[in-house]
Short mmCIF file of N, CA and C in Angstrom, two decimals:
data_model
loop_
_atom_site.label_atom_id
_atom_site.label_comp_id
_atom_site.label_asym_id
_atom_site.label_seq_id
_atom_site.Cartn_x
_atom_site.Cartn_y
_atom_site.Cartn_z
N MET N 1 12.79 8.67 0.75
CA MET N 1 12.35 8.32 -0.59
C MET N 1 11.49 7.08 -0.58
N THR N 2 11.08 6.58 0.57
CA THR N 2 10.26 5.39 0.63
C THR N 2 8.94 5.64 -0.08
N ARG N 3 8.60 4.74 -0.99
CA ARG N 3 7.35 4.87 -1.73
C ARG N 3 6.20 4.31 -0.90
N ALA N 4 5.01 4.72 -1.22
CA ALA N 4 3.84 4.28 -0.48
C ALA N 4 3.61 2.78 -0.62
N SER N 5 4.05 2.16 -1.70
CA SER N 5 3.74 0.76 -1.94
C SER N 5 4.68 -0.21 -1.22
N TRP N 6 5.79 0.25 -0.70
CA TRP N 6 6.71 -0.63 0.03
C TRP N 6 7.39 0.15 1.13
N ARG N 7 7.89 -0.59 2.11
CA ARG N 7 8.56 0.03 3.26
C ARG N 7 9.79 -0.79 3.63
N VAL N 8 10.87 -0.11 3.95
CA VAL N 8 12.06 -0.76 4.48
C VAL N 8 11.83 -0.92 5.98
N ARG N 9 11.96 -2.15 6.47
CA ARG N 9 11.73 -2.42 7.88
C ARG N 9 12.81 -1.74 8.71
N ALA N 10 12.40 -1.12 9.81
CA ALA N 10 13.32 -0.35 10.64
C ALA N 10 14.36 -1.22 11.34
N ASP N 11 13.99 -2.46 11.65
CA ASP N 11 14.96 -3.35 12.30
C ASP N 11 14.99 -4.69 11.57
N MET N 12 15.90 -5.54 11.96
CA MET N 12 16.06 -6.81 11.27
C MET N 12 15.30 -7.95 11.94
N ALA N 13 14.39 -7.63 12.85
CA ALA N 13 13.61 -8.67 13.51
C ALA N 13 12.68 -9.34 12.50
N GLU N 14 12.67 -10.68 12.50
CA GLU N 14 11.75 -11.39 11.62
C GLU N 14 10.37 -11.36 12.25
N ILE N 15 9.37 -11.27 11.41
CA ILE N 15 7.98 -11.23 11.87
C ILE N 15 7.21 -12.33 11.16
N ASP N 16 6.04 -12.69 11.69
CA ASP N 16 5.20 -13.72 11.10
C ASP N 16 4.42 -13.09 9.93
N LEU N 17 4.99 -13.24 8.74
CA LEU N 17 4.39 -12.60 7.57
C LEU N 17 3.10 -13.28 7.13
N LYS N 18 2.99 -14.59 7.33
CA LYS N 18 1.74 -15.27 6.96
C LYS N 18 0.58 -14.71 7.76
N GLN N 19 0.82 -14.45 9.03
CA GLN N 19 -0.23 -13.87 9.87
C GLN N 19 -0.45 -12.41 9.48
N ARG N 20 0.62 -11.65 9.32
CA ARG N 20 0.49 -10.23 9.00
C ARG N 20 -0.19 -10.01 7.65
N TYR N 21 0.11 -10.87 6.66
CA TYR N 21 -0.45 -10.69 5.32
C TYR N 21 -1.67 -11.59 5.07
N ALA N 22 -2.23 -12.18 6.11
CA ALA N 22 -3.41 -13.04 5.97
C ALA N 22 -4.52 -12.26 5.27
N GLY N 23 -5.13 -12.90 4.30
CA GLY N 23 -6.20 -12.24 3.55
C GLY N 23 -5.70 -11.39 2.40
N HIS N 24 -4.38 -11.32 2.23
CA HIS N 24 -3.78 -10.55 1.14
C HIS N 24 -2.81 -11.46 0.38
N PRO N 25 -3.32 -12.31 -0.49
CA PRO N 25 -2.48 -13.33 -1.13
C PRO N 25 -1.38 -12.78 -2.03
N SER N 26 -1.47 -11.55 -2.46
CA SER N 26 -0.46 -11.01 -3.38
C SER N 26 0.62 -10.17 -2.67
N ILE N 27 0.47 -9.96 -1.36
CA ILE N 27 1.43 -9.13 -0.62
C ILE N 27 2.57 -10.01 -0.10
N PHE N 28 3.81 -9.50 -0.19
CA PHE N 28 4.97 -10.26 0.26
C PHE N 28 6.07 -9.31 0.69
N SER N 29 7.14 -9.89 1.23
CA SER N 29 8.33 -9.14 1.64
C SER N 29 9.56 -9.78 1.01
N ILE N 30 10.61 -9.00 0.92
CA ILE N 30 11.89 -9.55 0.48
C ILE N 30 12.94 -9.29 1.55
N ARG N 31 13.86 -10.24 1.65
CA ARG N 31 15.07 -10.03 2.44
C ARG N 31 16.12 -9.71 1.40
N LEU N 32 16.52 -8.46 1.33
CA LEU N 32 17.44 -7.97 0.31
C LEU N 32 18.88 -8.14 0.78
N HIS N 33 19.64 -8.90 0.02
CA HIS N 33 21.07 -9.10 0.28
C HIS N 33 21.81 -8.20 -0.71
N HIS N 34 22.56 -7.23 -0.21
CA HIS N 34 23.16 -6.25 -1.12
C HIS N 34 24.56 -5.88 -0.66
N GLY N 35 25.37 -5.41 -1.60
CA GLY N 35 26.71 -4.95 -1.28
C GLY N 35 27.74 -6.06 -1.14
N GLY N 36 27.36 -7.29 -1.42
CA GLY N 36 28.27 -8.42 -1.26
C GLY N 36 28.54 -9.13 -2.58
N GLU N 37 29.04 -10.35 -2.45
CA GLU N 37 29.36 -11.16 -3.63
C GLU N 37 29.20 -12.63 -3.30
N PHE N 38 29.00 -13.42 -4.34
CA PHE N 38 28.85 -14.85 -4.17
C PHE N 38 30.21 -15.54 -4.18
N THR N 39 30.33 -16.57 -3.34
CA THR N 39 31.50 -17.43 -3.41
C THR N 39 31.24 -18.46 -4.50
N LYS N 40 32.22 -19.27 -4.79
CA LYS N 40 32.10 -20.25 -5.87
C LYS N 40 31.31 -21.48 -5.44
N TYR N 41 30.77 -22.14 -6.43
CA TYR N 41 30.07 -23.41 -6.28
C TYR N 41 31.12 -24.50 -6.10
N PRO N 42 30.90 -25.55 -5.31
CA PRO N 42 29.75 -25.81 -4.43
C PRO N 42 29.90 -25.11 -3.09
N GLY N 43 28.82 -25.11 -2.34
CA GLY N 43 28.82 -24.45 -1.05
C GLY N 43 28.75 -22.94 -1.16
N ARG N 44 28.09 -22.48 -2.22
CA ARG N 44 28.00 -21.03 -2.48
C ARG N 44 27.41 -20.28 -1.30
N LYS N 45 27.98 -19.12 -1.00
CA LYS N 45 27.50 -18.20 0.03
C LYS N 45 27.53 -16.79 -0.55
N TYR N 46 26.82 -15.90 0.11
CA TYR N 46 26.85 -14.48 -0.22
C TYR N 46 27.58 -13.80 0.92
N ILE N 47 28.75 -13.22 0.62
CA ILE N 47 29.62 -12.70 1.68
C ILE N 47 29.85 -11.20 1.53
N LYS N 48 30.29 -10.59 2.60
CA LYS N 48 30.66 -9.18 2.66
C LYS N 48 29.50 -8.24 2.33
N GLY N 49 28.30 -8.69 2.56
CA GLY N 49 27.14 -7.88 2.20
C GLY N 49 26.30 -7.49 3.40
N ASN N 50 25.21 -6.82 3.11
CA ASN N 50 24.25 -6.37 4.10
C ASN N 50 22.89 -6.99 3.80
N GLU N 51 22.02 -6.96 4.79
CA GLU N 51 20.65 -7.45 4.63
C GLU N 51 19.68 -6.41 5.13
N ASN N 52 18.58 -6.29 4.43
CA ASN N 52 17.46 -5.45 4.87
C ASN N 52 16.16 -6.12 4.44
N PHE N 53 15.12 -5.94 5.23
CA PHE N 53 13.80 -6.41 4.87
C PHE N 53 13.04 -5.27 4.20
N VAL N 54 12.35 -5.60 3.13
CA VAL N 54 11.47 -4.65 2.46
C VAL N 54 10.08 -5.28 2.46
N ASP N 55 9.12 -4.59 3.06
CA ASP N 55 7.78 -5.13 3.28
C ASP N 55 6.75 -4.45 2.39
N LEU N 56 5.59 -5.07 2.36
CA LEU N 56 4.38 -4.55 1.70
C LEU N 56 4.51 -4.44 0.19
N LEU N 57 5.23 -5.37 -0.42
CA LEU N 57 5.29 -5.43 -1.88
C LEU N 57 4.07 -6.20 -2.38
N ASP N 58 3.57 -5.83 -3.53
CA ASP N 58 2.39 -6.48 -4.12
C ASP N 58 2.82 -7.11 -5.43
N ILE N 59 2.79 -8.44 -5.51
CA ILE N 59 3.27 -9.12 -6.71
C ILE N 59 2.42 -8.78 -7.92
N ASP N 60 1.17 -8.38 -7.73
CA ASP N 60 0.32 -7.99 -8.86
C ASP N 60 0.76 -6.68 -9.49
N LYS N 61 1.54 -5.88 -8.75
CA LYS N 61 2.02 -4.60 -9.27
C LYS N 61 3.54 -4.55 -9.36
N PHE N 62 4.22 -5.57 -8.85
CA PHE N 62 5.67 -5.59 -8.75
C PHE N 62 6.33 -5.72 -10.12
N SER N 63 7.41 -4.97 -10.31
CA SER N 63 8.20 -5.07 -11.54
C SER N 63 9.67 -4.85 -11.19
N ILE N 64 10.52 -5.05 -12.15
CA ILE N 64 11.94 -4.81 -11.96
C ILE N 64 12.18 -3.34 -11.62
N HIS N 65 11.33 -2.46 -12.10
CA HIS N 65 11.48 -1.03 -11.79
C HIS N 65 11.33 -0.78 -10.28
N ASP N 66 10.47 -1.55 -9.62
CA ASP N 66 10.35 -1.42 -8.16
C ASP N 66 11.65 -1.83 -7.49
N LEU N 67 12.25 -2.90 -7.99
CA LEU N 67 13.54 -3.33 -7.43
C LEU N 67 14.61 -2.27 -7.68
N ASP N 68 14.58 -1.65 -8.84
CA ASP N 68 15.50 -0.54 -9.12
C ASP N 68 15.30 0.60 -8.11
N ASP N 69 14.04 0.91 -7.79
CA ASP N 69 13.75 1.97 -6.81
C ASP N 69 14.28 1.60 -5.42
N ILE N 70 14.12 0.33 -5.06
CA ILE N 70 14.62 -0.12 -3.76
C ILE N 70 16.13 -0.01 -3.71
N VAL N 71 16.79 -0.40 -4.78
CA VAL N 71 18.26 -0.32 -4.85
C VAL N 71 18.70 1.15 -4.78
N GLU N 72 17.94 2.02 -5.42
CA GLU N 72 18.26 3.44 -5.36
C GLU N 72 18.09 3.96 -3.93
N TYR N 73 17.09 3.46 -3.21
CA TYR N 73 16.89 3.85 -1.82
C TYR N 73 18.15 3.56 -0.99
N PHE N 74 18.80 2.44 -1.28
CA PHE N 74 20.02 2.07 -0.55
C PHE N 74 21.27 2.68 -1.18
N ASP N 75 21.08 3.56 -2.15
CA ASP N 75 22.15 4.35 -2.75
C ASP N 75 23.22 3.50 -3.45
N TYR N 76 22.74 2.48 -4.20
CA TYR N 76 23.66 1.65 -4.96
C TYR N 76 23.71 1.99 -6.44
N VAL N 77 23.03 3.02 -6.85
CA VAL N 77 22.98 3.37 -8.26
C VAL N 77 24.25 4.12 -8.65
N GLU N 78 24.95 3.59 -9.64
CA GLU N 78 26.14 4.24 -10.19
C GLU N 78 25.99 4.28 -11.70
N ASP N 79 26.21 5.44 -12.30
CA ASP N 79 26.08 5.56 -13.74
C ASP N 79 27.00 4.58 -14.44
N GLY N 80 26.43 3.84 -15.39
CA GLY N 80 27.22 2.92 -16.20
C GLY N 80 27.61 1.63 -15.51
N LYS N 81 27.19 1.42 -14.27
CA LYS N 81 27.54 0.19 -13.54
C LYS N 81 26.35 -0.76 -13.56
N LEU N 82 26.60 -1.97 -14.00
CA LEU N 82 25.55 -2.98 -14.07
C LEU N 82 25.24 -3.55 -12.69
N MET N 83 24.01 -3.97 -12.53
CA MET N 83 23.61 -4.70 -11.34
C MET N 83 22.80 -5.90 -11.80
N PHE N 84 22.98 -7.01 -11.11
CA PHE N 84 22.29 -8.24 -11.44
C PHE N 84 21.46 -8.65 -10.24
N TYR N 85 20.18 -8.91 -10.49
CA TYR N 85 19.26 -9.29 -9.43
C TYR N 85 18.96 -10.79 -9.57
N HIS N 86 18.90 -11.47 -8.44
CA HIS N 86 18.57 -12.89 -8.40
C HIS N 86 17.60 -13.10 -7.24
N PHE N 87 16.72 -14.09 -7.38
CA PHE N 87 15.92 -14.49 -6.23
C PHE N 87 16.17 -15.96 -5.95
N LEU N 88 16.03 -16.31 -4.69
CA LEU N 88 16.25 -17.68 -4.26
C LEU N 88 14.91 -18.38 -4.11
N MET N 89 14.76 -19.48 -4.83
CA MET N 89 13.55 -20.27 -4.70
C MET N 89 13.44 -20.70 -3.23
N PRO N 90 12.26 -20.49 -2.61
CA PRO N 90 12.12 -20.85 -1.20
C PRO N 90 12.48 -22.31 -0.93
N LEU N 91 13.08 -22.54 0.21
CA LEU N 91 13.47 -23.86 0.69
C LEU N 91 14.54 -24.52 -0.18
N SER N 92 15.37 -23.72 -0.83
CA SER N 92 16.45 -24.27 -1.64
C SER N 92 17.77 -23.61 -1.25
N SER N 93 18.85 -24.07 -1.88
CA SER N 93 20.18 -23.57 -1.53
C SER N 93 20.68 -22.59 -2.59
N LEU N 94 21.69 -21.83 -2.24
CA LEU N 94 22.31 -20.91 -3.19
C LEU N 94 22.99 -21.66 -4.33
N ASP N 95 23.33 -22.92 -4.12
CA ASP N 95 23.95 -23.71 -5.20
C ASP N 95 22.96 -24.04 -6.31
N TYR N 96 21.70 -24.28 -5.95
CA TYR N 96 20.74 -24.78 -6.94
C TYR N 96 19.47 -23.97 -7.09
N GLY N 97 19.22 -23.00 -6.22
CA GLY N 97 17.91 -22.34 -6.23
C GLY N 97 17.89 -20.90 -6.67
N LEU N 98 18.98 -20.39 -7.22
CA LEU N 98 18.99 -19.00 -7.66
C LEU N 98 18.41 -18.85 -9.06
N TYR N 99 17.60 -17.82 -9.24
CA TYR N 99 17.02 -17.52 -10.55
C TYR N 99 17.20 -16.04 -10.84
N ALA N 100 17.34 -15.74 -12.11
CA ALA N 100 17.47 -14.34 -12.53
C ALA N 100 16.20 -13.59 -12.20
N LEU N 101 16.36 -12.32 -11.92
CA LEU N 101 15.23 -11.42 -11.71
C LEU N 101 15.51 -10.18 -12.54
N ALA N 102 15.26 -10.33 -13.85
CA ALA N 102 15.66 -9.28 -14.78
C ALA N 102 14.57 -8.90 -15.78
N SER N 103 13.47 -9.62 -15.80
CA SER N 103 12.45 -9.37 -16.82
C SER N 103 11.06 -9.64 -16.26
N ASP N 104 10.05 -9.29 -17.04
CA ASP N 104 8.68 -9.57 -16.63
C ASP N 104 8.46 -11.07 -16.49
N GLN N 105 9.07 -11.85 -17.36
CA GLN N 105 8.96 -13.30 -17.28
C GLN N 105 9.55 -13.82 -15.96
N ASP N 106 10.66 -13.23 -15.53
CA ASP N 106 11.28 -13.62 -14.26
C ASP N 106 10.37 -13.26 -13.08
N VAL N 107 9.71 -12.10 -13.16
CA VAL N 107 8.77 -11.70 -12.11
C VAL N 107 7.59 -12.67 -12.06
N CYS N 108 7.13 -13.13 -13.22
CA CYS N 108 6.05 -14.12 -13.26
C CYS N 108 6.49 -15.42 -12.59
N HIS N 109 7.74 -15.80 -12.82
CA HIS N 109 8.28 -17.00 -12.16
C HIS N 109 8.30 -16.78 -10.64
N LEU N 110 8.76 -15.64 -10.19
CA LEU N 110 8.77 -15.31 -8.77
C LEU N 110 7.35 -15.37 -8.19
N ALA N 111 6.38 -14.89 -8.95
CA ALA N 111 4.98 -14.83 -8.48
C ALA N 111 4.42 -16.19 -8.10
N GLU N 112 4.95 -17.26 -8.69
CA GLU N 112 4.47 -18.60 -8.38
C GLU N 112 4.66 -18.95 -6.90
N TYR N 113 5.65 -18.35 -6.25
CA TYR N 113 5.98 -18.69 -4.86
C TYR N 113 5.28 -17.83 -3.82
N ILE N 114 4.73 -16.70 -4.23
CA ILE N 114 4.20 -15.73 -3.28
C ILE N 114 3.02 -16.24 -2.46
N PRO N 115 2.05 -16.96 -3.02
CA PRO N 115 0.92 -17.39 -2.18
C PRO N 115 1.34 -18.24 -0.97
N LYS N 116 2.38 -19.06 -1.09
CA LYS N 116 2.79 -19.94 0.01
C LYS N 116 3.99 -19.42 0.79
N HIS N 117 4.79 -18.58 0.16
CA HIS N 117 6.03 -18.10 0.79
C HIS N 117 6.02 -16.57 0.76
N LYS N 118 5.79 -15.97 1.89
CA LYS N 118 5.64 -14.52 1.96
C LYS N 118 6.96 -13.78 2.09
N LEU N 119 8.06 -14.51 2.26
CA LEU N 119 9.38 -13.89 2.33
C LEU N 119 10.27 -14.51 1.25
N ILE N 120 10.79 -13.66 0.37
CA ILE N 120 11.66 -14.09 -0.72
C ILE N 120 13.02 -13.44 -0.54
N ASP N 121 14.07 -14.24 -0.65
CA ASP N 121 15.43 -13.71 -0.59
C ASP N 121 15.84 -13.21 -1.97
N VAL N 122 16.26 -11.96 -2.05
CA VAL N 122 16.73 -11.35 -3.30
C VAL N 122 18.17 -10.94 -3.09
N TYR N 123 19.01 -11.27 -4.07
CA TYR N 123 20.45 -10.99 -4.00
C TYR N 123 20.83 -10.04 -5.13
N ILE N 124 21.74 -9.12 -4.82
CA ILE N 124 22.23 -8.17 -5.82
C ILE N 124 23.71 -8.40 -6.01
N GLU N 125 24.12 -8.48 -7.27
CA GLU N 125 25.54 -8.48 -7.62
C GLU N 125 25.82 -7.17 -8.33
N HIS N 126 26.97 -6.62 -8.07
CA HIS N 126 27.33 -5.33 -8.65
C HIS N 126 28.42 -5.52 -9.70
N ARG N 127 28.22 -4.86 -10.84
CA ARG N 127 29.20 -4.76 -11.93
C ARG N 127 29.32 -6.00 -12.80
N GLU N 128 29.32 -7.21 -12.23
CA GLU N 128 29.43 -8.42 -13.05
C GLU N 128 28.81 -9.59 -12.30
N THR N 129 28.52 -10.65 -13.05
CA THR N 129 28.00 -11.86 -12.44
C THR N 129 28.74 -13.06 -13.00
N ASN N 130 28.97 -14.02 -12.14
CA ASN N 130 29.54 -15.29 -12.56
C ASN N 130 28.51 -16.40 -12.52
N LEU N 131 27.29 -16.06 -12.15
CA LEU N 131 26.23 -17.05 -12.07
C LEU N 131 25.62 -17.27 -13.44
N THR N 132 25.08 -18.46 -13.64
CA THR N 132 24.46 -18.78 -14.93
C THR N 132 22.98 -18.46 -14.97
N THR N 133 22.43 -17.88 -13.90
CA THR N 133 20.99 -17.63 -13.87
C THR N 133 20.54 -16.68 -14.98
N TYR N 134 21.42 -15.83 -15.44
CA TYR N 134 21.04 -14.90 -16.49
C TYR N 134 21.10 -15.54 -17.87
N MET N 135 21.61 -16.77 -17.94
CA MET N 135 21.72 -17.45 -19.22
C MET N 135 20.69 -18.54 -19.39
N MET N 136 19.90 -18.81 -18.35
CA MET N 136 18.88 -19.85 -18.47
C MET N 136 17.52 -19.28 -18.13
N SER N 137 16.53 -19.79 -18.80
CA SER N 137 15.17 -19.34 -18.57
C SER N 137 14.45 -20.35 -17.68
N PRO N 138 13.65 -19.87 -16.73
CA PRO N 138 12.90 -20.81 -15.90
C PRO N 138 11.77 -21.47 -16.68
N ASN N 139 11.38 -20.87 -17.79
CA ASN N 139 10.29 -21.39 -18.62
C ASN N 139 10.78 -21.57 -20.04
N PRO N 140 10.99 -22.81 -20.47
CA PRO N 140 11.44 -23.00 -21.85
C PRO N 140 10.39 -22.51 -22.83
N PRO N 141 10.81 -22.05 -24.01
CA PRO N 141 9.84 -21.53 -24.98
C PRO N 141 8.86 -22.61 -25.40
N LYS N 142 7.61 -22.20 -25.57
CA LYS N 142 6.57 -23.14 -25.97
C LYS N 142 6.23 -23.00 -27.45
N VAL N 143 6.85 -22.05 -28.09
CA VAL N 143 6.60 -21.81 -29.50
C VAL N 143 7.89 -22.09 -30.27
N ARG N 144 7.75 -22.76 -31.39
CA ARG N 144 8.91 -23.04 -32.22
C ARG N 144 8.72 -22.29 -33.54
N ILE N 145 9.69 -21.50 -33.90
CA ILE N 145 9.62 -20.71 -35.13
C ILE N 145 10.54 -21.35 -36.15
N GLU N 146 9.95 -21.65 -37.30
CA GLU N 146 10.73 -22.26 -38.38
C GLU N 146 10.55 -21.42 -39.65
N GLU N 147 11.56 -21.40 -40.45
CA GLU N 147 11.47 -20.74 -41.74
C GLU N 147 10.96 -21.76 -42.74
N ILE N 148 9.91 -21.38 -43.46
CA ILE N 148 9.33 -22.27 -44.47
C ILE N 148 9.77 -21.77 -45.83
N ILE N 149 10.42 -22.64 -46.56
CA ILE N 149 10.90 -22.28 -47.90
C ILE N 149 9.99 -22.98 -48.89
N GLU N 150 9.29 -22.15 -49.69
CA GLU N 150 8.40 -22.71 -50.69
C GLU N 150 9.17 -23.00 -51.96
N SER N 151 8.86 -24.12 -52.57
CA SER N 151 9.57 -24.46 -53.81
C SER N 151 8.79 -24.03 -55.03
#
């Protein structure tokens, strides 16, 4: 079921993505952490899970639907079961660098890192989340809406 726009790497060997994707600023890979769970803060870890590399993603075309397709490839889709996606800001820790990956706005936030960081860690939680990443926005609203009452 591998789609033409992305490929699951056959082995877990790390490769030089900056060299491989040279000249393609929008192409990136993810290291998908799936089937596990997060430990508590501080010193958060992702345990009991698996890792796979997914290559040849294009941030200009990437959406949450692509991540859904990747998750379906690994056969994690269950009717009525929620899944929560998070990405780790490059060069940060699981305690402070996790962000939600649930909307177009979240994908835009992820896109900021792609030109310099060609490998992004993405984590999946199944059924529930205890992280606050889904309750905070990486970009505070720039518009303020007020009700005007005319006298």
